[in-house]
């Protein structure tokens, strides 16, 4: 459904000195700078896949999505979306895709959301009967049916985002790009949007690429993750395999009857946390059983738990990589 080969996007801008003197100097001698937003990335996405696109701020995520949706022209590379070249902006292509940006509004602020929906219906030439069915179905799934005729500016942030997603789906796109769809939302609103997207993907087999800084979004929706940093694609694979790349390790949390000696604990693993009530150790998965046995026999343990290292920690390590992984 989506093929990207050696994609690159550069932005040219000028360095400006401060003050009036600096402004006058810039008129005659401007220093040109180039920002490499996307650097030679390649990937493909199959129909119906939900892929998480991760990376720190300024990594190139939004730029990539804008190129895929035809908003920006690339500096170099090849992109094919279901047989179309995005930046040619053919009407048939625009009817196949949709993009929702958490920090951009597409709804008319002073009008009810239903008016914006009808405008999209006309632009995308959706049949009247289909339009009624789509709006009824999606408004019920998103639980916003009673808010359709309320001015958008009077809605909460979470309600507006639901309306934004509904508006983007009026024409039943085959491909959906979501750029921070849950940014700034409370936990309940985030959860409802994740549930909706999961159900919608299952019903419509829609291809989805989603960027988010909330790992709960990615873990709930995506089996596959792509991680980009400083324009480079540093990881593309299963979300569950990220921890394995940094060594299979576990966190052993122990609750002790009395404070344990740090030096004694460090013999069993890396002491990550310690207080009067217990400690948290990082231990190799291969040795977890023998470490637990040794600690139980040598310390007064009231309780213990073994958990995975949070995936966010290892993703943060990818954020510090600049080269593409082999």
XYZ file of C-alpha atoms in Angstrom:
326
model
C 0.000 0.000 0.000
C 2.872 2.400 0.831
C 6.392 2.225 -0.619
C 9.133 4.706 0.290
C 12.605 4.524 -1.234
C 15.577 6.735 -0.282
C 13.362 9.622 0.770
C 15.129 12.901 1.557
C 13.843 16.343 2.449
C 15.986 19.433 3.016
C 14.837 22.850 4.194
C 16.823 25.994 3.378
C 16.663 28.968 5.726
C 18.714 32.018 6.676
C 20.607 32.909 9.815
C 19.597 36.313 11.120
C 21.690 38.502 13.403
C 19.913 40.305 16.227
C 19.139 44.017 16.281
C 18.917 46.694 13.615
C 22.586 46.412 12.695
C 22.211 42.693 12.210
C 19.106 43.176 10.063
C 20.909 45.653 7.796
C 23.839 43.284 7.484
C 21.528 40.424 6.497
C 20.244 42.448 3.546
C 23.650 42.265 1.874
C 25.235 39.183 3.442
C 22.813 36.450 4.413
C 24.164 33.162 5.702
C 22.277 30.240 4.174
C 21.701 27.151 6.309
C 20.273 23.767 5.367
C 18.280 21.506 7.652
C 18.221 17.833 6.627
C 14.805 16.912 8.000
C 14.620 13.448 6.395
C 17.761 11.559 5.401
C 17.526 8.640 2.990
C 14.780 6.584 4.626
C 13.110 3.565 3.021
C 10.211 1.396 4.195
C 6.974 -0.216 3.046
C 3.579 -0.691 4.676
C 1.033 -3.382 3.801
C -2.704 -2.846 3.515
C -4.456 -2.888 6.884
C -1.272 -2.424 8.925
C -1.198 -0.027 11.861
C 2.351 1.274 12.206
C 3.708 3.465 14.997
C 6.082 6.194 13.808
C 8.204 7.310 16.749
C 10.940 9.822 17.344
C 11.903 12.877 19.416
C 10.755 16.380 18.524
C 12.337 17.540 15.279
C 13.238 14.001 14.165
C 11.344 14.250 10.855
C 8.088 12.419 11.643
C 5.651 15.157 10.625
C 7.733 16.054 7.572
C 7.556 12.443 6.403
C 3.778 12.303 6.889
C 3.352 15.566 4.986
C 5.312 14.134 2.057
C 3.278 10.912 2.126
C 0.045 12.904 2.090
C 1.198 15.199 -0.734
C 1.476 18.392 1.337
C 5.245 18.677 0.782
C 7.528 17.872 -2.154
C 10.604 15.763 -1.299
C 14.137 16.834 -2.154
C 14.875 13.349 -3.463
C 13.542 9.816 -3.366
C 10.541 7.835 -4.502
C 7.149 7.444 -2.820
C 4.207 5.417 -4.071
C 0.880 5.306 -2.244
C -1.367 2.591 -3.693
C -0.017 3.350 -7.166
C -0.090 7.167 -6.803
C 2.709 9.707 -6.391
C 1.484 11.883 -3.485
C 2.794 15.295 -4.606
C 1.032 14.979 -7.969
C -2.134 15.493 -5.885
C -4.526 13.735 -8.197
C -8.156 13.769 -7.085
C -8.292 9.971 -7.088
C -5.338 9.928 -4.665
C -6.822 12.550 -2.348
C -9.972 10.456 -2.052
C -7.892 7.495 -0.872
C -6.051 9.196 2.008
C -6.715 11.403 5.013
C -4.486 13.122 7.553
C -5.279 14.295 11.076
C -2.806 16.569 12.842
C -3.286 17.022 16.564
C -2.062 20.614 16.465
C -3.984 21.695 13.337
C -7.719 22.252 12.967
C -9.742 21.401 9.889
C -13.139 22.164 11.418
C -14.732 25.610 11.159
C -14.357 27.118 14.631
C -17.646 29.058 14.778
C -19.813 26.432 13.066
C -21.192 23.126 14.353
C -19.098 20.112 13.409
C -21.996 18.822 11.290
C -21.510 21.740 8.872
C -17.843 20.833 8.397
C -18.818 17.206 7.887
C -21.265 18.197 5.160
C -18.601 20.352 3.494
C -16.253 17.349 3.405
C -19.087 15.228 2.061
C -19.522 17.643 -0.858
C -15.796 17.974 -1.543
C -15.267 14.230 -1.654
C -18.526 13.613 -3.534
C -19.902 11.153 -0.995
C -23.365 9.774 -1.746
C -26.151 11.155 0.503
C -27.126 7.734 1.814
C -23.527 6.715 2.467
C -22.885 10.033 4.208
C -25.780 9.525 6.624
C -24.682 5.976 7.387
C -21.052 6.987 7.944
C -21.865 9.905 10.244
C -24.352 7.833 12.245
C -21.927 4.935 12.666
C -18.855 6.991 13.546
C -20.659 9.431 15.847
C -21.964 6.490 17.863
C -18.563 4.818 18.012
C -16.941 8.067 19.140
C -19.850 8.911 21.473
C -20.367 12.417 20.036
C -23.828 12.089 18.503
C -25.342 14.657 20.895
C -22.580 17.178 20.109
C -22.945 17.320 16.332
C -24.798 20.640 16.331
C -22.688 22.394 18.958
C -20.234 25.098 17.827
C -16.754 23.608 17.622
C -15.277 26.353 19.813
C -17.634 25.313 22.626
C -16.384 21.722 22.651
C -13.663 20.389 24.944
C -10.276 19.459 23.497
C -11.106 15.753 23.594
C -14.494 16.289 21.938
C -12.913 18.430 19.203
C -10.317 15.759 18.460
C -13.036 13.145 18.097
C -14.802 15.462 15.639
C -11.528 15.986 13.740
C -11.105 12.225 13.341
C -14.742 11.831 12.270
C -14.351 14.576 9.649
C -11.254 12.849 8.272
C -13.175 9.595 7.799
C -16.260 10.962 5.997
C -14.974 9.670 2.644
C -13.845 6.276 4.001
C -10.124 6.671 3.194
C -8.031 3.555 2.647
C -4.996 5.199 4.253
C -5.035 7.316 7.413
C -2.135 9.399 8.710
C -2.434 10.444 12.364
C 0.037 12.985 13.738
C -0.237 13.200 17.542
C -4.005 12.540 17.627
C -4.140 12.361 21.445
C -1.848 15.288 22.280
C -3.037 17.193 25.343
C -5.981 14.876 25.997
C -6.908 13.389 29.366
C -6.449 9.665 29.966
C -10.109 8.788 29.364
C -10.225 10.662 26.037
C -6.974 9.017 24.933
C -8.382 5.598 25.763
C -11.655 6.197 23.874
C -9.821 7.379 20.754
C -7.516 4.341 20.875
C -10.509 2.019 21.213
C -12.237 3.697 18.287
C -9.182 3.482 16.019
C -8.719 -0.196 16.819
C -12.364 -1.020 16.021
C -12.319 1.114 12.876
C -9.159 -0.577 11.581
C -10.636 -4.026 12.178
C -13.873 -3.146 10.374
C -12.463 -1.196 7.418
C -8.968 -2.718 7.062
C -7.607 0.828 6.866
C -3.846 1.327 6.646
C -2.753 3.611 9.487
C 0.515 5.370 10.297
C 0.399 7.077 13.684
C 2.909 9.320 15.430
C 2.623 9.824 19.167
C 4.721 10.641 22.193
C 2.370 8.537 24.315
C 3.630 4.965 24.281
C 0.208 3.766 25.419
C -1.137 4.795 21.987
C 1.487 2.795 20.125
C 1.365 -0.272 22.376
C -2.445 -0.431 22.214
C -2.689 -0.063 18.427
C 0.513 -1.170 16.701
C 2.477 -4.398 16.395
C 5.123 -2.675 14.299
C 7.143 0.443 15.069
C 9.437 2.650 13.015
C 11.784 4.923 14.948
C 13.300 7.987 13.303
C 15.969 10.241 14.773
C 17.671 13.241 13.165
C 16.123 12.225 9.858
C 17.480 8.647 9.951
C 15.315 5.549 10.264
C 17.048 3.772 13.142
C 14.578 0.925 13.715
C 11.831 -0.786 11.738
C 10.381 -3.954 13.185
C 8.074 -5.492 15.742
C 7.379 -3.363 18.786
C 7.829 -6.334 21.096
C 11.368 -7.008 19.850
C 12.823 -3.626 20.770
C 13.815 -4.722 24.273
C 15.577 -7.806 22.892
C 17.936 -5.650 20.842
C 19.396 -4.206 24.028
C 19.711 -7.562 25.777
C 16.942 -9.472 27.483
C 16.862 -8.046 30.979
C 14.263 -7.924 33.741
C 13.470 -5.700 36.682
C 13.354 -7.484 40.035
C 11.535 -5.474 42.708
C 11.979 -6.746 46.270
C 10.304 -5.643 49.476
C 12.549 -6.302 52.476
C 11.728 -6.616 56.175
C 14.720 -4.418 57.014
C 17.013 -2.157 54.906
C 19.464 -4.208 52.829
C 23.118 -3.410 52.269
C 23.708 -1.816 48.837
C 26.947 -3.703 48.295
C 25.205 -6.995 49.013
C 22.383 -6.195 46.597
C 24.781 -5.174 43.832
C 26.141 -8.714 43.815
C 22.843 -9.868 42.319
C 22.424 -7.178 39.650
C 22.414 -3.472 38.911
C 20.752 -1.562 41.757
C 18.435 0.941 40.071
C 16.498 2.057 43.137
C 16.823 1.499 46.858
C 15.073 2.736 49.974
C 14.200 1.517 53.454
C 11.308 -0.569 52.108
C 13.249 -2.435 49.421
C 15.038 -2.122 46.093
C 14.750 -2.541 42.330
C 17.452 -4.556 40.554
C 18.146 -4.951 36.838
C 18.999 -8.591 36.157
C 19.768 -10.640 33.073
C 16.788 -12.807 32.105
C 19.075 -15.856 31.866
C 19.972 -15.550 35.543
C 16.675 -14.297 36.977
C 15.699 -17.650 38.514
C 18.991 -18.201 40.315
C 19.094 -14.549 41.455
C 15.611 -14.821 42.960
C 16.569 -18.069 44.709
C 19.770 -16.538 46.108
C 18.044 -13.381 47.355
C 15.228 -15.318 49.016
C 17.750 -17.467 50.873
C 20.037 -14.627 51.976
C 17.677 -11.707 52.704
C 14.446 -11.316 54.628
C 12.122 -10.797 51.652
C 8.447 -9.998 52.276
C 7.484 -9.816 48.602
C 9.005 -9.626 45.130
C 7.889 -9.045 41.518
C 9.598 -9.565 38.161
C 8.672 -7.196 35.303
C 9.913 -6.183 31.871
C 11.998 -3.035 31.477
C 9.599 -0.316 30.238
C 9.792 -0.151 26.450
C 10.080 3.646 26.657
C 13.557 3.297 28.136
C 14.912 1.344 25.198
C 13.122 3.574 22.689
C 14.872 6.519 24.340
C 18.178 4.792 23.549
C 17.181 4.742 19.872
C 16.554 8.482 20.114
C 20.269 8.891 20.761
C 21.318 6.951 17.664
C 22.241 8.764 14.447
C 23.119 5.863 12.151
C 20.748 3.389 10.572
C 20.829 0.050 12.344
C 22.139 -2.949 10.378
